Amino acid sequence: MQILLWFSIGLFMVDSCMSHTSFTCEPVHVQWCHGMPYNTTFFPNMLEHYDQDIAAVKMKHFMPLANLRCSPDVHLFLCQAFVPECRKHTHVLRPCRELCERVLSDCSRDMLTFGISWPSELQCDRLESCHVSPDGSVVSAVEVTTSRSSLSSSRDLGFWCPLQLKTRPGVGGSFLGAQDCAPPCDNMYLKPHEVHLAKTFIGVCSVVCLCATLFTFLTFLIDVKRFRYPERPIIFYSVCYSFVSLVYFVGFLLDNTAACNEPSLPGRVSTAVLGAQSRVCSLLFMLLYFFSTAGMVWWVVLTITWFLAAGPKWSCEAIEKKAVWFHTVSWGLPGSLTVVLLALNKVEGDGISGVCFVGLYDLAALRWFVVAPLAIAVLVGLSLLLAGIMSLNRVRQVIQHDERNQEKLKKFMIRIGVFSGLYLLPLLVLLGCYLYEQAHRSSWENSWINQHCQEYSIPCSRHSVDVERPELSLFLIKYLMTLVVGISAVFWVSSKKTCSEWASFFKRTRKKDPISESRRVLQESCEFFLKHNSRVQHKSKHYKSSSHKLKVVSKSMGTSTGMHTPVTSNHDNTPLSTAVRNHYIPSQSISDPHRSSEASVQERIGSTAPAERCVKADSTGRISSHTESSHRFVLYITLNDYMQFSVLITQSIH
């Protein structure tokens, strides 16, 4: 994988630029040339070194000659060759031919001793002759004006990292093929106001996707048995995209805190995180890449389960037995890819979304770890989906005489088709965005180099190229398609059954208002009293309205109308039942004029009680007469006691 990565980067660097022409003077940083009569230098030098660090490494092999002082001019000659003097931004002093021949003649014996070979770029016959000053002395350097035909611009060595983008050595990051270099945190292609608009857009989309996926998952929790295989993977892939949307929302809140590094030295700029430099960035990368890849794998598993149910006619139980394998592949494969990317140090900070991902600056990583899995998932999922729909269509033709089942199957096929279209369309658009980016990334980077080469003092391209930059709409579409994929799960769970389940859930969890409940009990009791009193007055003229006893039914006590109801131990221990017994049981000893009416009511109750007891005996098998006589009671109250009973009910409920 690393060989393919570096090979692709090498090919890109060969094709991206042709040559360099425009440069500026920079301070001398090579320690061996600090004692020279000049303090500014120019790169690339005559040995085609485009950086002082590389020139210092190459110059180190010749320093034994300077330490031995084999020639009085050897130190000056080496500094003029490796770190030339720069004047007026475009004029460079290089060593001349006579100086080169004198140093080579004096140090040839020492060069053989130390095994030092003379560079081909420093062959004396390739240098210009020394100029003679008016006083007759020989000038040891030749002033050269940089031009397109200069030796140093005859071939291209690719992008060289400017000092502003340098990172700590050994971190392992690379930018456009340059080691220990990082891209700027500010987006290379978008303007500041466009970046701000993109951040807001990503934040809004992440909130919408998070709400949609959480709704799907909570619907599953309300009725777990409703979503069985083959549709159970929809829940898992909605969970995956809920984490994806959550990571983007966290990146929106953090801005560029996790994705970018602060300038390490004065004069440097803020750079994007490359590799495992930040724990927060690495955590966001692991969550984002793992769950986005797992969501694609669960989509493939969903198409597999649909195919098994439609083609080979597997039952739900048979498919569910393979759930262990589904989970192993769906979670194991993304986990393995995530570990590989962490080992290869391919974590990259995104200055637009504020998260960390892979392939933002590395084309090879984008091609193998993002585009390839996405293309495979779309191809395999689409193939299995079409095979399953064809199998369902054959079943529909077989049951063409059964209109009811045929209509149900037709609706199910339409539902699968719409759901799959809502999922596949964003994936196809996202795949198209990645392919378009692959084709134009090199020209975008080359345009960025030409626009900032003077600012960063890096080589510019010799050939004029048209300035190309991606449009803002490309980034907006890419982030939208990444997040909108999770919203398609809402379509599958959106039905009348889902609405009824949520309604029943809120109805079960809604707390009853004690004041409203007490008013309801009082209203029912009053209606019952008035209705019964009018019926008694109509049938029995000799009974006084004030003497009628009514049987009050309280739902909170567990009694029923027209029969003795057992009172369980739980009801006996409630404050309401205890208060009712203490208040009303003594009232059963009533004056003689009302006993006849009590007897008549009890006779009517007694006439119906045996039949009801028989029904209960048939349903339960046996009822103890001792239990009935000891655990059942009927409350009779007069009209004068009714208001006291209502107040007691209200106090007990409060």
XYZ file of C-alpha atoms in Angstrom:
654
model
C 0.000 0.000 0.000
C 2.812 2.422 0.836
C 4.590 1.599 -2.442
C 1.420 2.436 -4.397
C 0.986 5.586 -2.339
C 4.475 6.960 -3.030
C 4.345 5.844 -6.658
C 1.125 7.792 -7.238
C 2.546 10.846 -5.498
C 5.689 10.614 -7.638
C 3.667 10.451 -10.840
C 1.597 13.406 -9.718
C 4.672 15.507 -8.950
C 6.206 14.759 -12.357
C 3.062 15.859 -14.184
C 2.048 18.816 -12.030
C 4.785 21.366 -12.891
C 7.325 22.007 -15.615
C 9.894 24.480 -14.257
C 10.528 27.357 -11.874
C 11.738 30.870 -12.571
C 10.783 33.457 -9.959
C 12.549 33.506 -6.589
C 13.538 35.953 -3.865
C 16.519 36.336 -1.543
C 16.329 34.697 1.866
C 18.533 34.794 4.969
C 21.436 32.340 5.221
C 20.631 29.535 7.684
C 23.483 27.106 6.910
C 25.852 27.300 9.883
C 29.036 26.729 7.866
C 28.439 29.893 5.814
C 27.672 32.324 8.638
C 31.206 33.753 8.455
C 30.955 34.726 4.785
C 30.869 38.400 3.715
C 27.163 38.037 2.786
C 24.050 37.054 4.756
C 21.421 36.472 2.057
C 21.233 33.612 -0.392
C 19.224 32.457 -3.357
C 17.626 29.122 -4.200
C 17.696 26.969 -6.213
C 21.461 26.907 -6.351
C 23.636 25.677 -9.185
C 23.393 22.092 -7.877
C 19.568 22.339 -8.190
C 18.926 22.329 -4.477
C 15.696 24.194 -3.765
C 16.057 24.321 -0.005
C 18.835 25.273 2.445
C 18.260 22.137 4.513
C 19.039 19.898 1.555
C 22.017 22.062 0.582
C 23.411 21.749 4.117
C 23.091 17.947 4.018
C 24.926 17.760 0.692
C 27.566 20.272 1.772
C 28.388 18.274 4.901
C 30.311 15.685 2.858
C 32.784 18.387 1.694
C 33.375 20.007 5.074
C 36.452 17.845 5.877
C 38.186 19.735 3.053
C 37.318 23.049 4.679
C 38.476 21.825 8.085
C 41.840 20.668 6.669
C 42.252 23.955 4.769
C 43.655 22.098 1.808
C 43.193 25.318 -0.155
C 42.838 28.897 1.081
C 39.728 29.362 -1.095
C 37.982 26.032 -0.433
C 35.568 27.372 2.222
C 34.530 30.357 0.087
C 34.151 28.143 -2.968
C 31.887 25.641 -1.146
C 29.645 28.382 0.235
C 29.350 30.107 -3.147
C 28.458 26.766 -4.742
C 25.967 25.443 -2.158
C 24.707 28.693 -0.574
C 25.315 31.421 -3.201
C 25.223 35.113 -2.424
C 22.048 36.950 -3.464
C 21.907 40.613 -4.476
C 18.885 42.737 -5.435
C 16.521 39.708 -5.338
C 17.513 38.545 -8.834
C 21.338 38.738 -8.957
C 23.379 35.779 -7.697
C 27.167 35.434 -7.264
C 28.525 32.022 -8.262
C 32.089 30.634 -8.194
C 34.116 31.062 -11.366
C 36.204 28.588 -13.370
C 39.719 29.631 -12.249
C 38.704 29.454 -8.570
C 37.265 26.008 -9.099
C 40.418 24.732 -10.836
C 42.666 26.081 -8.060
C 40.598 24.455 -5.277
C 40.354 21.181 -7.172
C 44.109 21.098 -7.754
C 44.972 21.863 -4.116
C 42.497 19.397 -2.576
C 42.667 16.469 -5.018
C 45.002 14.445 -2.738
C 42.783 14.950 0.327
C 39.713 14.068 -1.719
C 41.263 10.704 -2.564
C 42.109 10.174 1.112
C 38.541 10.792 2.334
C 36.845 9.191 -0.695
C 35.117 12.412 -1.775
C 33.922 12.563 -5.367
C 33.606 15.900 -7.143
C 29.996 16.636 -8.198
C 29.293 16.718 -11.909
C 27.450 20.019 -11.457
C 30.702 21.551 -10.161
C 32.879 20.549 -13.094
C 35.164 23.473 -13.668
C 34.740 23.549 -17.426
C 31.016 24.210 -16.971
C 31.652 27.396 -15.002
C 32.220 30.828 -16.450
C 35.623 32.481 -16.442
C 36.560 34.814 -13.647
C 36.382 38.540 -14.292
C 39.483 40.705 -13.907
C 39.002 43.866 -11.943
C 40.458 47.225 -13.136
C 43.359 46.892 -10.683
C 44.330 43.538 -12.219
C 43.019 41.241 -9.497
C 40.860 38.267 -10.273
C 37.300 38.311 -8.980
C 36.395 34.958 -7.440
C 32.686 35.175 -8.164
C 30.567 35.750 -11.226
C 27.345 37.729 -11.001
C 24.463 35.952 -12.700
C 20.931 37.242 -13.361
C 18.268 34.590 -13.043
C 16.460 33.891 -16.282
C 14.428 31.189 -17.943
C 17.524 29.789 -19.614
C 19.527 29.491 -16.415
C 20.884 26.138 -15.454
C 18.932 25.998 -12.229
C 15.603 26.240 -14.039
C 16.369 23.717 -16.729
C 14.386 20.961 -15.023
C 11.709 20.706 -12.384
C 12.059 19.004 -9.011
C 8.480 19.486 -7.818
C 6.940 21.365 -4.918
C 9.241 22.540 -2.143
C 7.768 23.323 1.238
C 7.999 27.008 2.241
C 9.241 27.971 5.684
C 5.760 29.137 6.721
C 4.359 25.594 6.332
C 7.243 23.654 7.877
C 6.407 21.188 10.681
C 8.500 19.478 13.325
C 10.852 16.856 11.863
C 9.842 13.277 12.481
C 6.100 13.900 12.673
C 5.668 12.094 9.387
C 3.347 14.505 7.625
C 3.779 15.398 3.965
C 2.103 17.928 1.711
C 2.271 17.649 -2.073
C 5.139 15.181 -1.690
C 7.258 17.438 0.553
C 8.165 15.828 3.866
C 7.724 17.665 7.184
C 5.270 20.014 5.520
C 1.580 20.694 6.157
C -1.132 22.503 4.162
C -2.435 25.830 5.438
C -5.446 25.680 7.744
C -7.289 28.245 5.669
C -8.798 26.451 2.740
C -6.569 26.477 -0.315
C -9.412 27.036 -2.779
C -12.269 28.877 -1.031
C -12.500 32.455 0.151
C -13.109 33.253 3.847
C -16.793 34.143 3.409
C -17.340 30.955 1.412
C -15.745 28.901 4.187
C -18.045 30.534 6.746
C -21.094 29.748 4.612
C -19.974 26.137 4.204
C -19.482 25.736 7.973
C -23.007 26.994 8.691
C -24.454 24.730 6.011
C -22.690 21.668 7.442
C -23.893 22.504 10.961
C -27.544 22.754 9.870
C -27.383 19.533 7.827
C -25.773 17.642 10.702
C -28.563 18.679 13.103
C -31.287 17.600 10.650
C -29.606 14.248 9.993
C -29.047 13.671 13.715
C -32.729 14.266 14.500
C -33.857 11.967 11.680
C -31.587 9.080 12.633
C -32.405 9.401 16.334
C -36.113 9.295 15.482
C -35.553 6.034 13.611
C -33.596 4.501 16.473
C -36.102 5.597 19.138
C -38.941 4.170 17.057
C -37.080 0.883 17.118
C -36.695 1.051 20.914
C -40.431 1.595 21.394
C -41.228 -1.703 19.672
C -38.119 -3.843 19.216
C -40.032 -6.859 17.880
C -41.487 -4.807 15.047
C -38.194 -4.542 13.127
C -36.950 -8.066 12.534
C -34.731 -9.385 9.817
C -34.524 -8.713 6.899
C -35.205 -5.031 7.782
C -33.246 -4.936 11.052
C -30.026 -3.604 9.332
C -31.896 -0.350 8.650
C -31.742 0.383 12.367
C -28.018 -0.317 12.577
C -27.135 1.825 9.601
C -29.281 4.681 10.974
C -27.293 4.394 14.238
C -24.061 4.646 12.231
C -25.159 7.808 10.466
C -26.355 9.307 13.738
C -22.734 9.106 14.907
C -21.546 10.574 11.595
C -23.879 13.550 11.945
C -22.875 13.920 15.597
C -19.174 14.112 14.647
C -19.877 16.812 12.049
C -21.934 18.733 14.597
C -19.061 18.535 17.106
C -16.683 19.768 14.403
C -19.040 22.673 13.748
C -18.980 23.578 17.444
C -15.191 23.254 17.746
C -14.583 25.298 14.585
C -10.908 24.615 13.649
C -9.653 23.792 17.142
C -9.288 20.066 16.464
C -8.455 20.172 12.749
C -5.680 22.791 12.782
C -2.425 23.504 14.633
C -1.468 26.897 15.948
C 1.689 28.518 14.485
C 4.742 27.087 16.255
C 7.100 30.007 15.508
C 6.679 33.689 14.648
C 6.178 34.146 10.937
C 4.579 30.739 10.523
C 0.902 30.212 9.644
C -1.720 27.899 11.108
C -1.513 24.496 9.420
C -3.878 21.550 9.131
C -3.306 18.527 11.344
C -1.507 15.676 9.586
C -1.074 12.321 11.285
C -1.619 11.550 14.945
C -0.599 15.000 16.174
C -3.837 15.728 18.023
C -5.814 13.281 20.164
C -9.082 15.086 19.514
C -8.463 15.025 15.768
C -7.597 11.316 15.857
C -10.751 10.552 17.869
C -12.962 12.468 15.426
C -11.297 10.678 12.530
C -11.830 7.231 14.050
C -15.499 7.872 14.777
C -16.205 9.483 11.406
C -14.415 6.966 9.209
C -15.498 3.922 11.222
C -19.207 4.739 11.306
C -19.402 6.079 7.738
C -17.806 2.868 6.435
C -19.938 0.723 8.760
C -23.062 2.451 7.440
C -22.145 1.444 3.882
C -21.463 -2.144 4.968
C -24.827 -2.342 6.774
C -26.478 -1.182 3.561
C -24.878 -4.118 1.745
C -26.031 -6.460 4.550
C -29.559 -5.083 4.148
C -29.571 -5.932 0.451
C -28.221 -9.409 1.287
C -31.032 -10.078 3.767
C -33.629 -8.817 1.303
C -32.212 -11.086 -1.377
C -32.242 -14.111 0.963
C -35.864 -13.421 1.854
C -36.998 -12.821 -1.734
C -34.805 -15.272 -3.691
C -34.113 -18.454 -1.682
C -37.235 -17.703 0.440
C -35.402 -17.705 3.780
C -37.561 -17.141 6.841
C -36.938 -14.428 9.420
C -35.604 -16.997 11.864
C -33.182 -18.450 9.313
C -31.807 -15.006 8.456
C -31.560 -14.073 12.117
C -29.335 -17.081 12.765
C -26.724 -15.407 10.529
C -26.813 -12.184 12.563
C -23.473 -12.967 14.209
C -21.770 -13.054 10.822
C -23.505 -9.849 9.769
C -22.253 -8.031 12.862
C -18.761 -9.465 12.515
C -18.354 -8.179 8.970
C -20.190 -4.888 9.468
C -18.134 -3.845 12.489
C -14.900 -5.754 11.861
C -14.143 -4.517 8.332
C -14.480 -0.783 9.134
C -12.473 -1.305 12.311
C -9.638 -2.947 10.381
C -9.518 -0.153 7.802
C -9.487 2.451 10.563
C -6.542 0.755 12.285
C -4.633 0.552 8.983
C -5.122 4.269 8.344
C -3.944 5.123 11.840
C -0.866 2.934 11.343
C -0.120 4.658 8.018
C -0.570 8.070 9.668
C -3.177 9.195 7.137
C -5.242 11.417 9.430
C -5.878 14.855 7.880
C -7.616 17.895 9.330
C -10.409 19.563 7.360
C -10.402 23.345 7.658
C -13.961 23.588 6.316
C -15.951 21.141 8.445
C -13.652 21.187 11.471
C -13.360 17.374 11.552
C -10.568 15.015 10.533
C -10.815 12.514 7.691
C -8.694 10.781 5.068
C -7.900 11.749 1.481
C -8.306 15.500 1.890
C -4.774 16.142 0.566
C -3.539 12.639 -0.276
C -4.948 11.418 -3.573
C -3.778 7.829 -3.134
C -5.427 7.502 0.285
C -8.634 8.998 -1.115
C -8.589 6.543 -3.988
C -8.008 3.366 -1.983
C -9.723 4.040 1.328
C -12.708 6.192 0.324
C -13.570 5.873 -3.348
C -12.880 2.136 -3.680
C -15.037 1.024 -0.668
C -17.819 3.359 -1.764
C -17.807 2.036 -5.329
C -17.781 -1.593 -4.155
C -20.672 -0.975 -1.739
C -22.782 0.691 -4.434
C -22.049 -2.027 -6.998
C -22.698 -5.003 -4.694
C -25.742 -3.442 -3.038
C -27.326 -2.453 -6.338
C -26.768 -5.930 -7.823
C -28.354 -7.712 -4.856
C -31.203 -5.222 -4.768
C -32.058 -5.794 -8.434
C -31.864 -9.566 -7.949
C -34.237 -9.368 -4.987
C -36.731 -7.174 -6.854
C -36.715 -9.616 -9.781
C -37.450 -12.485 -7.376
C -40.338 -10.554 -5.835
C -41.688 -9.837 -9.294
C -41.716 -13.574 -10.079
C -43.597 -14.225 -6.840
C -46.080 -11.530 -7.806
C -46.734 -13.263 -11.112
C -47.317 -16.587 -9.358
C -49.952 -15.141 -7.004
C -51.660 -13.024 -9.658
C -55.049 -14.580 -8.796
C -54.708 -13.539 -5.156
C -55.464 -9.847 -5.558
C -55.117 -8.991 -1.881
C -51.638 -10.452 -1.407
C -50.601 -9.229 -4.823
C -51.499 -5.672 -3.878
C -49.550 -5.981 -0.617
C -46.501 -7.306 -2.455
C -46.753 -4.515 -4.990
C -46.776 -1.876 -2.249
C -43.813 -3.587 -0.581
C -41.820 -3.535 -3.837
C -42.605 0.146 -4.346
C -41.525 0.837 -0.780
C -38.206 -0.971 -1.292
C -37.624 0.850 -4.553
C -38.246 4.311 -3.121
C -36.148 3.607 -0.040
C -33.251 2.242 -2.104
C -33.450 5.219 -4.440
C -33.293 7.632 -1.526
C -30.149 5.842 -0.318
C -28.391 5.115 -3.616
C -28.899 8.532 -5.213
C -26.837 10.420 -2.576
C -24.138 7.731 -2.709
C -23.893 7.988 -6.490
C -23.692 11.778 -6.334
C -21.016 11.534 -3.627
C -19.049 9.060 -5.733
C -19.267 11.450 -8.686
C -17.919 14.309 -6.527
C -14.936 12.201 -5.469
C -14.168 11.161 -9.050
C -14.412 14.762 -10.248
C -12.047 15.794 -7.469
C -9.609 13.045 -8.439
C -9.518 14.295 -12.023
C -9.002 18.005 -11.229
C -7.051 18.008 -7.963
C -3.633 18.313 -9.661
C -4.643 21.391 -11.663
C -6.165 22.996 -8.543
C -2.945 22.457 -6.618
C -0.808 23.758 -9.473
C -2.936 26.899 -9.637
C -2.589 27.376 -5.886
C 1.220 27.080 -6.156
C 1.350 29.713 -8.907
C -0.834 32.096 -6.908
C 1.199 31.800 -3.680
C 4.748 31.109 -4.909
C 5.811 34.747 -4.513
C 4.193 34.988 -1.091
C 5.889 31.834 0.198
C 9.162 32.293 -1.795
C 8.804 28.931 -3.506
C 9.400 28.018 -7.164
C 6.682 28.973 -9.606
C 5.740 27.132 -12.746
C 7.540 28.236 -15.904
C 4.519 27.572 -18.085
C 1.532 29.821 -17.682
C -1.512 27.848 -16.658
C -5.113 28.871 -16.378
C -6.189 29.511 -12.819
C -8.548 26.724 -11.801
C -10.321 26.409 -8.491
C -13.281 24.309 -7.405
C -16.648 25.924 -6.933
C -18.266 26.258 -3.528
C -21.194 24.158 -4.728
C -18.915 21.116 -5.089
C -18.055 21.166 -1.378
C -21.644 21.839 -0.339
C -22.959 18.943 -2.418
C -20.264 16.599 -1.091
C -21.032 17.340 2.556
C -24.791 17.279 1.940
C -24.667 13.863 0.267
C -22.500 12.543 3.098
C -25.132 13.474 5.683
C -28.411 13.120 3.796
C -27.853 9.369 3.358
C -28.927 8.772 6.952
C -32.262 10.554 6.467
C -33.541 7.847 4.100
C -34.175 5.543 7.079
C -37.013 7.832 8.191
C -38.939 6.903 5.043
C -38.946 3.232 5.999
C -40.308 3.756 9.514
C -42.799 6.464 8.517
C -46.215 4.819 8.645
C -49.515 4.919 10.521
C -48.238 2.237 12.826
C -45.298 4.412 13.838
C -47.632 7.319 14.606
C -49.887 5.093 16.705
C -46.892 3.684 18.589
C -45.593 7.155 19.423
C -49.107 8.264 20.436
C -49.535 5.285 22.745
C -46.033 5.852 24.142
C -46.805 9.451 25.090
C -50.199 8.394 26.405
C -48.604 5.834 28.704
C -45.962 8.196 29.991
C -48.282 11.170 30.468
C -48.837 11.861 34.161
C -52.400 12.190 35.374
C -53.398 15.497 36.932
C -54.769 14.798 40.462
C -57.127 17.797 40.387
C -58.598 16.792 37.026
C -58.915 13.205 38.229
C -60.776 14.250 41.406
C -63.133 16.413 39.387
C -63.813 13.516 37.037
C -64.651 11.193 39.954
C -66.974 13.762 41.510
C -68.719 14.395 38.222
C -69.288 10.678 37.604
C -70.562 10.224 41.153
C -73.029 13.113 40.824
C -74.319 11.814 37.512
C -74.750 8.351 38.978
C -76.563 9.743 42.034
C -79.005 11.890 40.034
C -79.781 9.094 37.613
C -80.408 6.527 40.344
C -82.417 8.958 42.482
C -84.779 9.842 39.641
C -85.311 6.142 38.847
C -86.124 5.341 42.463
C -88.556 8.258 42.737
C -90.361 7.062 39.627
C -90.712 3.436 40.735
C -91.202 3.799 44.498
C -93.258 6.769 45.593
C -93.178 5.811 49.278
C -89.381 6.158 49.489
C -88.007 9.537 50.439
C -85.278 10.941 48.303
C -83.178 11.712 51.327
C -83.355 8.153 52.563
C -82.053 6.395 49.512
C -78.749 4.638 49.843
C -76.537 4.485 46.832
C -73.731 2.210 46.067
C -70.702 4.283 45.072
C -68.165 2.793 42.773
C -64.595 4.042 43.051
C -62.085 2.987 40.448
C -59.259 3.774 42.771
C -60.682 1.242 45.287
C -61.167 -1.513 42.734
C -64.934 -2.148 43.335
C -67.578 -2.711 40.642
C -71.262 -1.934 40.227
C -73.964 -4.367 41.182
C -71.805 -7.039 42.827
C -69.421 -7.637 45.699
C -65.850 -7.070 44.614
C -62.871 -8.491 46.422
C -60.523 -5.968 47.941
C -56.948 -7.095 47.719
C -54.278 -6.421 50.262
C -52.820 -3.678 48.089
C -56.067 -1.765 48.148
C -56.464 -2.319 51.864
C -53.153 -0.623 52.486
C -53.861 2.479 50.422
C -54.620 5.697 52.271
C -57.890 6.052 50.357
C -59.315 2.623 51.301
C -58.272 2.991 54.937
C -59.955 6.376 55.197
C -63.136 5.092 53.547
C -63.418 2.165 55.981
C -62.796 4.360 58.996
C -65.390 6.887 57.853
C -68.169 4.798 56.375
C -68.233 1.407 57.966
C -69.630 2.790 61.237
C -72.366 4.479 59.191
C -73.809 1.116 58.317
C -75.660 1.092 61.632
C -78.526 3.259 60.442
C -81.903 4.160 61.952
C -84.896 1.829 61.598
C -86.958 3.828 59.065
C -84.317 3.188 56.406
C -83.662 -0.507 57.001
C -86.524 -1.586 54.740
C -84.963 0.215 51.811
C -81.584 -1.337 52.618
C -83.170 -4.764 52.663
C -84.794 -4.248 49.294
C -81.533 -3.098 47.750
C -79.631 -5.978 49.305
C -82.240 -8.426 48.006
C -81.762 -7.122 44.505
C -77.990 -7.391 44.869
C -78.282 -10.839 46.317
C -80.402 -11.993 43.417
C -77.700 -11.087 40.920
C -74.692 -12.121 42.968
C -75.039 -15.919 42.521
C -75.084 -15.682 38.747
C -72.019 -13.500 38.751
C -70.265 -15.754 41.196
C -71.023 -18.694 38.913
C -69.465 -16.909 35.999
C -66.360 -16.202 38.012
C -66.292 -19.755 39.265
C -66.352 -21.010 35.687
C -63.456 -18.771 34.706
C -61.235 -19.314 37.708
C -62.168 -22.851 38.642
C -63.048 -22.316 42.285
C -63.872 -19.470 44.676
C -63.802 -19.786 48.418
C -66.972 -18.680 50.137
C -64.962 -17.653 53.177
C -62.786 -15.391 51.012
C -65.876 -13.804 49.446
C -67.489 -13.054 52.795
C -64.294 -11.688 54.378
C -62.783 -9.679 51.477
C -65.828 -8.137 49.802
C -67.867 -5.186 51.056
C -70.482 -2.794 49.762
C -70.671 0.826 50.836
C -74.044 2.468 51.220
C -74.209 6.136 51.880
C -77.042 8.573 52.245
C -77.544 11.788 50.381
C -76.412 13.737 53.420
C -73.093 11.855 53.531
C -72.383 12.197 49.813
C -70.523 15.516 49.971
C -68.326 14.281 52.827
C -67.392 11.237 50.749
C -66.541 13.439 47.737
C -64.285 15.667 49.857
C -62.531 12.581 51.215
C -61.860 11.289 47.698
C -60.395 14.646 46.687
C -58.102 14.773 49.718
C -56.903 11.213 49.155
C -56.048 11.901 45.496
C -54.120 15.048 46.431
